[in-house]
Tab-separated table of C-alpha atoms and ligand atoms in Angstrom:
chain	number	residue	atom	x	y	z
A	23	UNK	CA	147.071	76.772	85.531
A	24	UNK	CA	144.133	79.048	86.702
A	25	UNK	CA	145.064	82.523	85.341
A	26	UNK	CA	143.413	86.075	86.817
A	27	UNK	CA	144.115	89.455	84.844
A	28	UNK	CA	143.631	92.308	86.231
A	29	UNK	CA	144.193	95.359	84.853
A	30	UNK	CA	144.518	98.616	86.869
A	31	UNK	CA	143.666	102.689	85.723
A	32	UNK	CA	145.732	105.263	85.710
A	33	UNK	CA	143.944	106.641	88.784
A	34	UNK	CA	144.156	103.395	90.728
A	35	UNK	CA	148.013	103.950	90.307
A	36	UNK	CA	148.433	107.297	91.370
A	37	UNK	CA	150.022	107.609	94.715
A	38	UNK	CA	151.603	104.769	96.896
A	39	UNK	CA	148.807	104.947	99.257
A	40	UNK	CA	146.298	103.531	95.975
A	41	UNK	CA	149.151	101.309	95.029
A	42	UNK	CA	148.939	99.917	98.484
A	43	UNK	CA	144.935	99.144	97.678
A	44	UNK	CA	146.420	97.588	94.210
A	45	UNK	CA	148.573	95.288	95.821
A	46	UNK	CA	145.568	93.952	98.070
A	47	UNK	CA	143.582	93.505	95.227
A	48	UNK	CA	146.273	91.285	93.728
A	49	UNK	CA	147.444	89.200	96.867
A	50	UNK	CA	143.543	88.396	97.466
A	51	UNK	CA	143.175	87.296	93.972
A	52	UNK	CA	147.018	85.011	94.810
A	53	UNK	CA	144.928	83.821	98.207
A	54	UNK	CA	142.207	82.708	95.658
A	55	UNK	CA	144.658	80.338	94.025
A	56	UNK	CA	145.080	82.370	90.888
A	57	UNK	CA	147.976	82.815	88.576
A	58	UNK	CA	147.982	86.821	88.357
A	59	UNK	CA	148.771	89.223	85.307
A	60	UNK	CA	148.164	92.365	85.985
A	61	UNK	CA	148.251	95.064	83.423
A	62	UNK	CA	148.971	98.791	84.511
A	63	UNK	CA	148.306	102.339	83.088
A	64	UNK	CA	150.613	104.961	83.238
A	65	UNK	CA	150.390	106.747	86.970
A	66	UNK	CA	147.565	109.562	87.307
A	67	UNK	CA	146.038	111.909	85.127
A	68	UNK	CA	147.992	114.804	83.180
A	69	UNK	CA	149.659	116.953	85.750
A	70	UNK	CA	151.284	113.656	87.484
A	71	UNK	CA	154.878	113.154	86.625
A	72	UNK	CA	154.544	110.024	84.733
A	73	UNK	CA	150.948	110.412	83.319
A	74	UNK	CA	150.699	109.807	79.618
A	75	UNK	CA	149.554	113.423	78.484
A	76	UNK	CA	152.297	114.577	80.864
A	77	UNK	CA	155.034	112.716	79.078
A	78	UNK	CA	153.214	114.427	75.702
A	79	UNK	CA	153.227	117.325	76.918
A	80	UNK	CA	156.970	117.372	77.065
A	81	UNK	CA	156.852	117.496	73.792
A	82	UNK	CA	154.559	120.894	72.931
A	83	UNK	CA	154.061	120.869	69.384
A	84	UNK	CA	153.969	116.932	68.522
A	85	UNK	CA	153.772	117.068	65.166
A	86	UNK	CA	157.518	117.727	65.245
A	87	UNK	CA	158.058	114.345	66.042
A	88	UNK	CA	157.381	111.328	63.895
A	89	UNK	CA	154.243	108.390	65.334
A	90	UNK	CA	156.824	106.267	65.629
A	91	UNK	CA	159.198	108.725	68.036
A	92	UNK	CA	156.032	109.705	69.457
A	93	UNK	CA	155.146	106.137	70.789
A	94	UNK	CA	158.485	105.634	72.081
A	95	UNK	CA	157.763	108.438	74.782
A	96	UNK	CA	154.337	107.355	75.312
A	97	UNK	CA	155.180	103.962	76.122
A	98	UNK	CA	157.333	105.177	79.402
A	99	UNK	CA	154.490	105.878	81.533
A	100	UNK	CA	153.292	101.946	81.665
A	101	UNK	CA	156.477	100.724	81.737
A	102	UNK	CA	157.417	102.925	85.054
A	103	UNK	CA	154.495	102.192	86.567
A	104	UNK	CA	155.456	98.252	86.107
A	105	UNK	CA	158.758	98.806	87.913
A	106	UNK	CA	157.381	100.929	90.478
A	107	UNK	CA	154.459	98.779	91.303
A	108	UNK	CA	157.297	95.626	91.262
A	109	UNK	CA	159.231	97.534	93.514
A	110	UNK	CA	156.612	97.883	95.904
A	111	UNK	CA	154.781	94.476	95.448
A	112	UNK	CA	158.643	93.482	96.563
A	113	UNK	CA	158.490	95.201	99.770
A	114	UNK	CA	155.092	93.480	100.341
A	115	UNK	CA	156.824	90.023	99.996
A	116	UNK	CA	155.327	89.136	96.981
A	117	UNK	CA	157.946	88.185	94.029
A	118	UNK	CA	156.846	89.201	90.461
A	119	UNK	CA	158.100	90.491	87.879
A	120	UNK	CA	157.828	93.099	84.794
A	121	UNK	CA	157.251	92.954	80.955
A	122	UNK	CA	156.813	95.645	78.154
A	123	UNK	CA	153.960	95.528	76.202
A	124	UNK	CA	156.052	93.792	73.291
A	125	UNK	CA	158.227	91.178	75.929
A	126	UNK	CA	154.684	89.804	76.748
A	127	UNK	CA	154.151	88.715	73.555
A	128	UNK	CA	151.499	91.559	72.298
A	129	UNK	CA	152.434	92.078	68.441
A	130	UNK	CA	150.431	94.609	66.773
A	131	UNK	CA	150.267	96.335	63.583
A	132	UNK	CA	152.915	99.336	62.455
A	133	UNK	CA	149.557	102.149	63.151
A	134	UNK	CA	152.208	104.027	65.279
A	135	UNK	CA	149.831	105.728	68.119
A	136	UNK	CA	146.709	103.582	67.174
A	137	UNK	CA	147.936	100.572	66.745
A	138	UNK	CA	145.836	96.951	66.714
A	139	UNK	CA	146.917	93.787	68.140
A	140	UNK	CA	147.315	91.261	65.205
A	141	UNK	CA	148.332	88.667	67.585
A	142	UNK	CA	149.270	87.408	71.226
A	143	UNK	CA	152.529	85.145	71.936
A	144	UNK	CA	152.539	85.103	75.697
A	145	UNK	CA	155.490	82.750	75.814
A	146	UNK	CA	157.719	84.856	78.311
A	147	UNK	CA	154.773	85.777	80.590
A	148	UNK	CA	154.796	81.540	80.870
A	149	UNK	CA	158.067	81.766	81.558
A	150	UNK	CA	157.965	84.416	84.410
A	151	UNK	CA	154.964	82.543	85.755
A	152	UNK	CA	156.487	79.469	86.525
A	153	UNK	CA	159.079	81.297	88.356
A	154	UNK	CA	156.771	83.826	90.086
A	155	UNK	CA	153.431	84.483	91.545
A	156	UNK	CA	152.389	87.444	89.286
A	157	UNK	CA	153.544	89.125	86.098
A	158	UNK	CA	152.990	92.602	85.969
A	159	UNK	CA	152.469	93.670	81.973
A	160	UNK	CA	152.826	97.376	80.940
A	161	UNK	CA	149.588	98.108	79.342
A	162	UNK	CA	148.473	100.555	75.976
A	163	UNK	CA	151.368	98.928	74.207
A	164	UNK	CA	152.931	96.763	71.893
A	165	UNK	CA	155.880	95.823	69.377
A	166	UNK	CA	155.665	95.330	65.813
A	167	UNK	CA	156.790	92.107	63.673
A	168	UNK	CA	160.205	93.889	63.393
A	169	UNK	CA	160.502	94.904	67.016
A	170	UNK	CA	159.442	98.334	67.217
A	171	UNK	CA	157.447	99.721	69.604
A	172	UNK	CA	153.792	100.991	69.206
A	173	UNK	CA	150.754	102.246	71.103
A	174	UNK	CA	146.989	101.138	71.182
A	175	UNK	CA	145.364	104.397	71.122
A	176	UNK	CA	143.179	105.778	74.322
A	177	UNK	CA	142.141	102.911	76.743
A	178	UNK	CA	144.235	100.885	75.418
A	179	UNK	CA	145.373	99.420	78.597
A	180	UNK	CA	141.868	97.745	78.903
A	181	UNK	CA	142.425	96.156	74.870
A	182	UNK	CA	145.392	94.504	76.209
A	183	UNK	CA	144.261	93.032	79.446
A	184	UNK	CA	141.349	91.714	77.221
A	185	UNK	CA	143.767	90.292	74.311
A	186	UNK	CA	146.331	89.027	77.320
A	187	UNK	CA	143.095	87.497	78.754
A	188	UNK	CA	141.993	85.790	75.324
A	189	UNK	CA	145.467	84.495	74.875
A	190	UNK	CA	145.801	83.288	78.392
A	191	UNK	CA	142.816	81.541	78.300
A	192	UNK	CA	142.111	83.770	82.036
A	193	UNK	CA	139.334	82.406	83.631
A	194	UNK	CA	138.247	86.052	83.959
A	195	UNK	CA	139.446	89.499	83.403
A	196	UNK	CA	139.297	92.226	85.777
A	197	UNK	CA	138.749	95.890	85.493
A	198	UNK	CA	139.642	97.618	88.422
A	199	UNK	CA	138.984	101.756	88.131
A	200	UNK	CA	137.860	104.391	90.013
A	201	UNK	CA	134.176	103.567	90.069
A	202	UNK	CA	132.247	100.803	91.540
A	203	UNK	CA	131.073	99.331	88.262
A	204	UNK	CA	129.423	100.003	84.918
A	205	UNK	CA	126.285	102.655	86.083
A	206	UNK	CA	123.188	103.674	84.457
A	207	UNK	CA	125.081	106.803	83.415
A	208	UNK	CA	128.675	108.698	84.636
A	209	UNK	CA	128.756	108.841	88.012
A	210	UNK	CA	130.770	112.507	87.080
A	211	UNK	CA	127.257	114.176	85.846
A	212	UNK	CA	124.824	112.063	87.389
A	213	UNK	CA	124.966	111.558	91.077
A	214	UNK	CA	122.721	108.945	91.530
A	215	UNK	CA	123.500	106.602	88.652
A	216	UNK	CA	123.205	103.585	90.091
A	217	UNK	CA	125.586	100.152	89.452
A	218	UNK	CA	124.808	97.424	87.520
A	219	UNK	CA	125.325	93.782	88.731
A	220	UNK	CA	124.999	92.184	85.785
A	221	UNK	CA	125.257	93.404	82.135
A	222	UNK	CA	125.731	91.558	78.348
A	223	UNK	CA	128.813	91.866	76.456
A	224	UNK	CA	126.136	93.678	73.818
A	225	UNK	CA	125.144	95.852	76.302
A	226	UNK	CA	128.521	97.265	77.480
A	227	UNK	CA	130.140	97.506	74.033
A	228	UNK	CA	126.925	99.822	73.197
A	229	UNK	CA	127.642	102.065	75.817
A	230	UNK	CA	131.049	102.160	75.420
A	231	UNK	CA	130.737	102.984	71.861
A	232	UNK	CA	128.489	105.948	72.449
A	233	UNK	CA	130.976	106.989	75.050
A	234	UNK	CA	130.715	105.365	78.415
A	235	UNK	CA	134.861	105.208	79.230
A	236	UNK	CA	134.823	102.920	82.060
A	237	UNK	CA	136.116	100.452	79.277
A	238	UNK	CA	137.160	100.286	75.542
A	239	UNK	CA	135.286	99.516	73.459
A	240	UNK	CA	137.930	97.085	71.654
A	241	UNK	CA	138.104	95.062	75.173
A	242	UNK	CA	134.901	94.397	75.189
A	243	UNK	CA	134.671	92.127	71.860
A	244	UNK	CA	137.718	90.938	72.254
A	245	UNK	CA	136.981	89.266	75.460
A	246	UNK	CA	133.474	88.917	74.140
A	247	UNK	CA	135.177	86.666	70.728
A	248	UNK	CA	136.912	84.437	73.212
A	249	UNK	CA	134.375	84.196	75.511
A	250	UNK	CA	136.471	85.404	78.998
A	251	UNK	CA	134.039	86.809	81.356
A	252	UNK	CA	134.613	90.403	82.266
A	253	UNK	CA	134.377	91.968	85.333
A	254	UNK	CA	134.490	95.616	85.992
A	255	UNK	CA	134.805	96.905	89.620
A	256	UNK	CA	136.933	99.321	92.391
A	257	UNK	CA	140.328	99.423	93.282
A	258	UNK	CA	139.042	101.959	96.133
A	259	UNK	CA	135.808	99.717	97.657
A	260	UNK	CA	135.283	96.164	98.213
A	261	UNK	CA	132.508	94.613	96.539
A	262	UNK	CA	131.438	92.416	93.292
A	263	UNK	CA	131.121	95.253	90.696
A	264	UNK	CA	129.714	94.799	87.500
A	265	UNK	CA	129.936	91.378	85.784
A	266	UNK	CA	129.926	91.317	82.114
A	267	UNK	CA	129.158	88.293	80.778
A	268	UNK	CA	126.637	86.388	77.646
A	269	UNK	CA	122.889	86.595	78.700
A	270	UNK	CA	120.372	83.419	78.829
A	271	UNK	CA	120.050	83.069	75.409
A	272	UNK	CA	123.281	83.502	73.784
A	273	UNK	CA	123.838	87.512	74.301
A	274	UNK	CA	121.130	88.063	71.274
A	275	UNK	CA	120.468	92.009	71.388
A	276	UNK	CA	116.771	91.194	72.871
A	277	UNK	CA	117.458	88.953	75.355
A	278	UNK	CA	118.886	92.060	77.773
A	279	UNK	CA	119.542	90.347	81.452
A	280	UNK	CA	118.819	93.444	83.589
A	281	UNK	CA	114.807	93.659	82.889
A	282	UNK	CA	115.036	97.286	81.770
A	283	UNK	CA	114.100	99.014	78.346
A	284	UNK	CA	116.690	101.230	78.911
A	285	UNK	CA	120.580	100.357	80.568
A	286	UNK	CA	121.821	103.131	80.648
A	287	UNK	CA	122.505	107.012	79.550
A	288	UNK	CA	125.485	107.936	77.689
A	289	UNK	CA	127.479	111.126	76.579
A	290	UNK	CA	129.872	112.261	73.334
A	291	UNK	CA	131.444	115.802	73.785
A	292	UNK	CA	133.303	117.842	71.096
A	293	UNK	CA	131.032	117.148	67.747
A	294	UNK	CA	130.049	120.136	65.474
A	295	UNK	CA	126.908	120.057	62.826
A	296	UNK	CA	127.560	120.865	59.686
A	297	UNK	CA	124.359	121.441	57.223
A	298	UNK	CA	124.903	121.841	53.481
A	299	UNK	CA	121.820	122.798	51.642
A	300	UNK	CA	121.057	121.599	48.007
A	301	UNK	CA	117.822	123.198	47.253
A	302	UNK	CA	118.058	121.806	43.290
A	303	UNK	CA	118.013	118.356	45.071
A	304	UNK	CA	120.928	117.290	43.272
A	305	UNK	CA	122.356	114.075	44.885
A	306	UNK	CA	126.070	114.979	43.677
A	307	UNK	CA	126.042	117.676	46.184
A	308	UNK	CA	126.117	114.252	48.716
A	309	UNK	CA	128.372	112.969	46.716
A	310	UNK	CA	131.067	116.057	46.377
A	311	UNK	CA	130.802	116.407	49.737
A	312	UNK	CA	131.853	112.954	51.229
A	313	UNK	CA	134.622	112.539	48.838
A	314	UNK	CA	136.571	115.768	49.834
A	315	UNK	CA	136.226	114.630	53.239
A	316	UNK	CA	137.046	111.221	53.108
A	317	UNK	CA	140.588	112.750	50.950
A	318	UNK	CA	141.283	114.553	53.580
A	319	UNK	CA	140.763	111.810	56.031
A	320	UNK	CA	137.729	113.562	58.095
A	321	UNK	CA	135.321	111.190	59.457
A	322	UNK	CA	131.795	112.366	59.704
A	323	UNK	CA	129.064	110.340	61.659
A	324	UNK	CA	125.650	110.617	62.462
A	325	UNK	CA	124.739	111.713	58.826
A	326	UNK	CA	121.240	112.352	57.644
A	327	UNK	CA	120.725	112.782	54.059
A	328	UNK	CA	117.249	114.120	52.884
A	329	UNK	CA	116.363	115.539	49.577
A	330	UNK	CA	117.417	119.206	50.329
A	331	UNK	CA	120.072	119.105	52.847
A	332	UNK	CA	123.160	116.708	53.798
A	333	UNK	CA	123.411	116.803	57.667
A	334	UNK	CA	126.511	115.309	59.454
A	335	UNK	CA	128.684	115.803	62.652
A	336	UNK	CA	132.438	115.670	62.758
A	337	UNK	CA	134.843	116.255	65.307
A	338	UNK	CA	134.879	119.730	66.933
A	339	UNK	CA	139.152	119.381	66.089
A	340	UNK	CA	138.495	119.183	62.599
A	341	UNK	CA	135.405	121.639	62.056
A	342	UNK	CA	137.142	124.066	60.670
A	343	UNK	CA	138.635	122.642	57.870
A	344	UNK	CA	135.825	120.608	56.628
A	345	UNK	CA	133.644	123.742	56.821
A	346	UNK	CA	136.797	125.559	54.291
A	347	UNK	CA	136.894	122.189	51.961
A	348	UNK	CA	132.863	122.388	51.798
A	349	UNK	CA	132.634	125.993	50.880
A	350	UNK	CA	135.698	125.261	48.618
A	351	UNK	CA	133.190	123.197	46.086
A	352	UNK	CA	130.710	126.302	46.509
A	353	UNK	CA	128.270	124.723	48.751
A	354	UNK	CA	125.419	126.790	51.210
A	355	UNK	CA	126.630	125.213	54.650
A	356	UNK	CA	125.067	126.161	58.043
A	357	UNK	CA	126.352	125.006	61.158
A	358	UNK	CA	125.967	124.357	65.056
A	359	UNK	CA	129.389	124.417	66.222
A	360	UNK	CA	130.703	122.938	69.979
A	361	UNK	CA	127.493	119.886	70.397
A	362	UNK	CA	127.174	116.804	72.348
A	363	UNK	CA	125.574	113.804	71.393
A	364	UNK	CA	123.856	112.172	74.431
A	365	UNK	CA	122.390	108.538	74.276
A	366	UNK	CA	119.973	105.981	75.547
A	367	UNK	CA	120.841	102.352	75.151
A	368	UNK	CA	119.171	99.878	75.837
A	369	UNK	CA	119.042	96.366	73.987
A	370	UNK	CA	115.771	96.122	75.615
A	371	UNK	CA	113.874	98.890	73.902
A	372	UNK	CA	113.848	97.029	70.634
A	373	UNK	CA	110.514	97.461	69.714
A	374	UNK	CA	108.835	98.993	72.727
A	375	UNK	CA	106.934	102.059	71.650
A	376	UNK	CA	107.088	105.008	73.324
A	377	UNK	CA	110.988	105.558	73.998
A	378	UNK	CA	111.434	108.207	71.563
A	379	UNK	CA	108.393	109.801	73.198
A	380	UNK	CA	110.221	109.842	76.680
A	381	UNK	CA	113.210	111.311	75.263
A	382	UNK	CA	111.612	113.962	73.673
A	383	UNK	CA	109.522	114.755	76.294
A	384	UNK	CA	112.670	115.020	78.891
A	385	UNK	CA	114.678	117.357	76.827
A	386	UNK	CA	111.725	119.490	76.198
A	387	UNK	CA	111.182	120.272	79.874
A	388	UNK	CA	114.220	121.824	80.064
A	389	UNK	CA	114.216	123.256	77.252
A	390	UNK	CA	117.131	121.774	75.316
A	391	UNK	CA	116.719	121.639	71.761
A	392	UNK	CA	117.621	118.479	69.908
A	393	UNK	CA	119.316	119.543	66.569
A	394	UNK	CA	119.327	115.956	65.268
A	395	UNK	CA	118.530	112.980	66.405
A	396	UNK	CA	118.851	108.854	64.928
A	397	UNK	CA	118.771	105.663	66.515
A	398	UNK	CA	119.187	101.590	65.984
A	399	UNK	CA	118.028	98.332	67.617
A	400	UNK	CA	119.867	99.690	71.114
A	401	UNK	CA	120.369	102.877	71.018
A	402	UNK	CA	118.551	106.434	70.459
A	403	UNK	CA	120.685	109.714	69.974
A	404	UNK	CA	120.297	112.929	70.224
A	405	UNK	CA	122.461	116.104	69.228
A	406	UNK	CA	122.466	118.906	71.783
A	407	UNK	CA	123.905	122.334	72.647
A	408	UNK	CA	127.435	120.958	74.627
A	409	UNK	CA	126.100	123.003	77.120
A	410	UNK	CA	122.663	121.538	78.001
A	411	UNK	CA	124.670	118.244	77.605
A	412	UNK	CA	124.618	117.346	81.485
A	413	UNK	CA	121.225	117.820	81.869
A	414	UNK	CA	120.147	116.066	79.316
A	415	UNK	CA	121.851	112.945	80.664
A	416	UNK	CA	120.061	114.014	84.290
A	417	UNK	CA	117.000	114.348	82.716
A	418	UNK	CA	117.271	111.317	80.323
A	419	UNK	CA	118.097	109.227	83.444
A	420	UNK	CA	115.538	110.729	85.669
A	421	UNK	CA	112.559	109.918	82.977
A	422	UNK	CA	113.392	106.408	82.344
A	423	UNK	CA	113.548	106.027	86.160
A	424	UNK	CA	117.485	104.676	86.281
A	425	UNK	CA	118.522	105.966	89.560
B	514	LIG	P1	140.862	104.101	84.366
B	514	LIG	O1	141.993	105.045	84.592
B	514	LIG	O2	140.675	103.160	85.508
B	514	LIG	O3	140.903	103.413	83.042
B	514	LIG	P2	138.747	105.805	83.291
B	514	LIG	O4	138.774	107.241	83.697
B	514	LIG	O5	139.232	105.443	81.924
B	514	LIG	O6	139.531	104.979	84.424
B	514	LIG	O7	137.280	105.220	83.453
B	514	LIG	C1	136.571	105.357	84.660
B	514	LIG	C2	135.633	106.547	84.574
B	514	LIG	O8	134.624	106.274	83.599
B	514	LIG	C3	134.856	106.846	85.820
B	514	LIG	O9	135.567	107.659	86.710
B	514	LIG	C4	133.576	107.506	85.310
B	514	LIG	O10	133.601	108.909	85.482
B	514	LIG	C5	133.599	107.216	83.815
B	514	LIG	N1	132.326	106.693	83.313
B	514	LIG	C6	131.673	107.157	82.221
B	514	LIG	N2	130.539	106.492	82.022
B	514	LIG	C7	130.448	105.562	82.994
B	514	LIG	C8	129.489	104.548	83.319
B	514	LIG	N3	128.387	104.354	82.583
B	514	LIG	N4	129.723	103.770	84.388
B	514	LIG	C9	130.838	103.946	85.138
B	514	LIG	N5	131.769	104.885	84.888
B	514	LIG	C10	131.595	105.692	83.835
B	515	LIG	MG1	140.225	103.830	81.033
């Protein structure tokens, strides 16, 4: 049995005119002699009747509501858009049929709203395949050990077309969305980002990590682990999009397949700066200060300690109340609230002198100060006023010549 997922965006879903589009997409791949799961998002953006923050939104002050309650109405949106999409792959002549998250086998943990997948038992999507063309899988969702019903968190519809794909032993997954493929940067702030043909699993999972949403993170590895290639193209266009797959030597960080020091240019919104000076130098300021925050469950990234100040970011959510708990222990704390942290990865510029020079040089142009900056093997960061973040991708991807 040759098996093809596919797995389709909330904004390839929206109206029955990009349904119609969807429903190509998944007789062609039939035509092609595959086996077809597709896995859907809930229809459209918030505002659409069915969308995901929509069916939150019913439901104004959350917090009212268990995780547990909460995933229960969070779950609807996939599993309408399964029905509906039936329905109209039905009219089209094409027999298939529907699964929740948890009928097709996808058993996760009990992290109501977050949840991972601990395992895969795709015995009833066997079942409907021998009796039909495609299954059509309600994505961002699963079922604990004892039946109850959980979601993956955001993108999660990608996680499990990429754990259905693992399990299936799919020939390929495919991505389809409302861009052409994974580009040098978001096609949203940077007109001419341009699409790559070919990228490593490395490669993808870095961008994604510092913020590139064309796919989760969490998809990436896992199809990465079992080895599926990974495809990520349009529901909209015809073409080969952006194929995701090891590189010559094994998908080693340095052995990049597109011949560039840099892939691509990458964006994090919402991050405030928090600074707490220790003139004494006294390390237990460090110390005090990561403990109250990891008791109150605040992560903090991108932290630079030096002798005389402890510099981290945390989410622009939960400023507030880290800034309180800091000043609570009697601390000196500065901060620069509303940042963005932009990016350049690359698993190329491992060892190439001179990035960090480029970078700097861009944002200095225009005039954007950096407030921080760090990097690894594949990536360089920089923290920036939010609003000189989209030109500092523009510039970033106009200096290393990307477009
Ligand atoms: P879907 O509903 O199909 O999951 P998403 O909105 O989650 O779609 O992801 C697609 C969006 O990702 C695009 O519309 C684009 O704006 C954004 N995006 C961000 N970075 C990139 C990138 N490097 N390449 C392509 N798209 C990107
Ligand atoms: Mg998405």
């Amino acid at each position: 049995m040759r098996v093809l997922v596919q797995k389709f965006g909330g904004t390839s879903l929206s109206t029955e005119e990009q349904r119609k589009l969807v429903i190509k997409k998944i007789s062609a791949a039939i035509g092609d002699g595959n086996q077809v799961v597709a896995v859907v998002s809930a229809m459209g953006r918030r505002g659409a009747a069915y969308a995901t923050d929509t069916l939150k939104d019913l439901v104004p002050d959350a917090k009212i509501l268990s995780k547990k309650d909460l995933d229960l109405l969070m779950s609807c949106g996939e599993i309408i858009s399964s029905v509906v999409l039936v329905s109209e792959l039905a009219a089209a002549g094409i027999q298939a049929a529907c699964l929740t998250g948890g009928q097709a086998g996808i058993i996760t943990d009990d992290s109501y709203n977050d949840a991972r997948i601990v395992r895969v038992n795709p015995v009833e999507i066997y079942r409907e395949l021998e009796k039909n063309q495609v299954v059509i899988v309600a994505g961002f969702q699963g079922m604990t050990e004892e039946g109850q019903i959980t979601t993956l968190g955001r993108g999660g519809s990608d996680t499990t077309a990429a754990a259905l794909g693992a399990a299936l032993k799919a020939h390929r997954i495919d991505i389809y969305t409302d861009v052409d493929g994974v580009k040098t940067a978001d096609p949203k702030i940077v007109n001419n980002a341009k699409t790559l043909e070919r990228i490593t699993y490395n490669e993808i999972c870095q961008l994604a990590h510092e913020g590139a949403k064309v796919i989760h993170p969490r998809a990436v590895e896992i199809a990465m682990q079992a080895n599926v290639p990974l495809r990520v193209l349009s529901t909209f266009l015809d073409g080969n999009g952006t194929m995701v797959a090891n590189g010559a030597a094994g998908d080693t960080v340095t052995d990049s397949i597109n011949d560039n020091t840099i892939t691509g240019i990458t964006q994090k919104t919402n991050v405030s700066q928090l600074i707490i000076h220790n003139p004494a130098k006294d390390q237990h300021v460090s110390q005090q200060v990561f403990k109250v925050l990891a008791a109150n469950e605040i992560s903090v990234d991108f932290i630079t300690i030096n002798e005389t100040e402890t510099i981290f970011t945390v989410r622009d959510d939960v400023s507030a109340r880290a800034i309180s708990l800091i000043q609570d222990l009697g601390l000196e704390i500065s901060t620069h609230l509303n940042c963005a942290k932009v990016a350049a990865v690359g698993a190329g510029m491992t060892g190439i002198p001179g990035v960090m020079s480029k970078i700097v040089e861009a944002l200095t142009e225009k005039n954007i100060r950096i407030l921080q900056s760090a990097d690894s093997y594949t990536s360089i960061w920089c923290l920036v006023p939010q609003s000189d973040m989209e030109e500092a991708v523009r510039a970033l991807h106009e200096k290393f010549n990307l477009g």
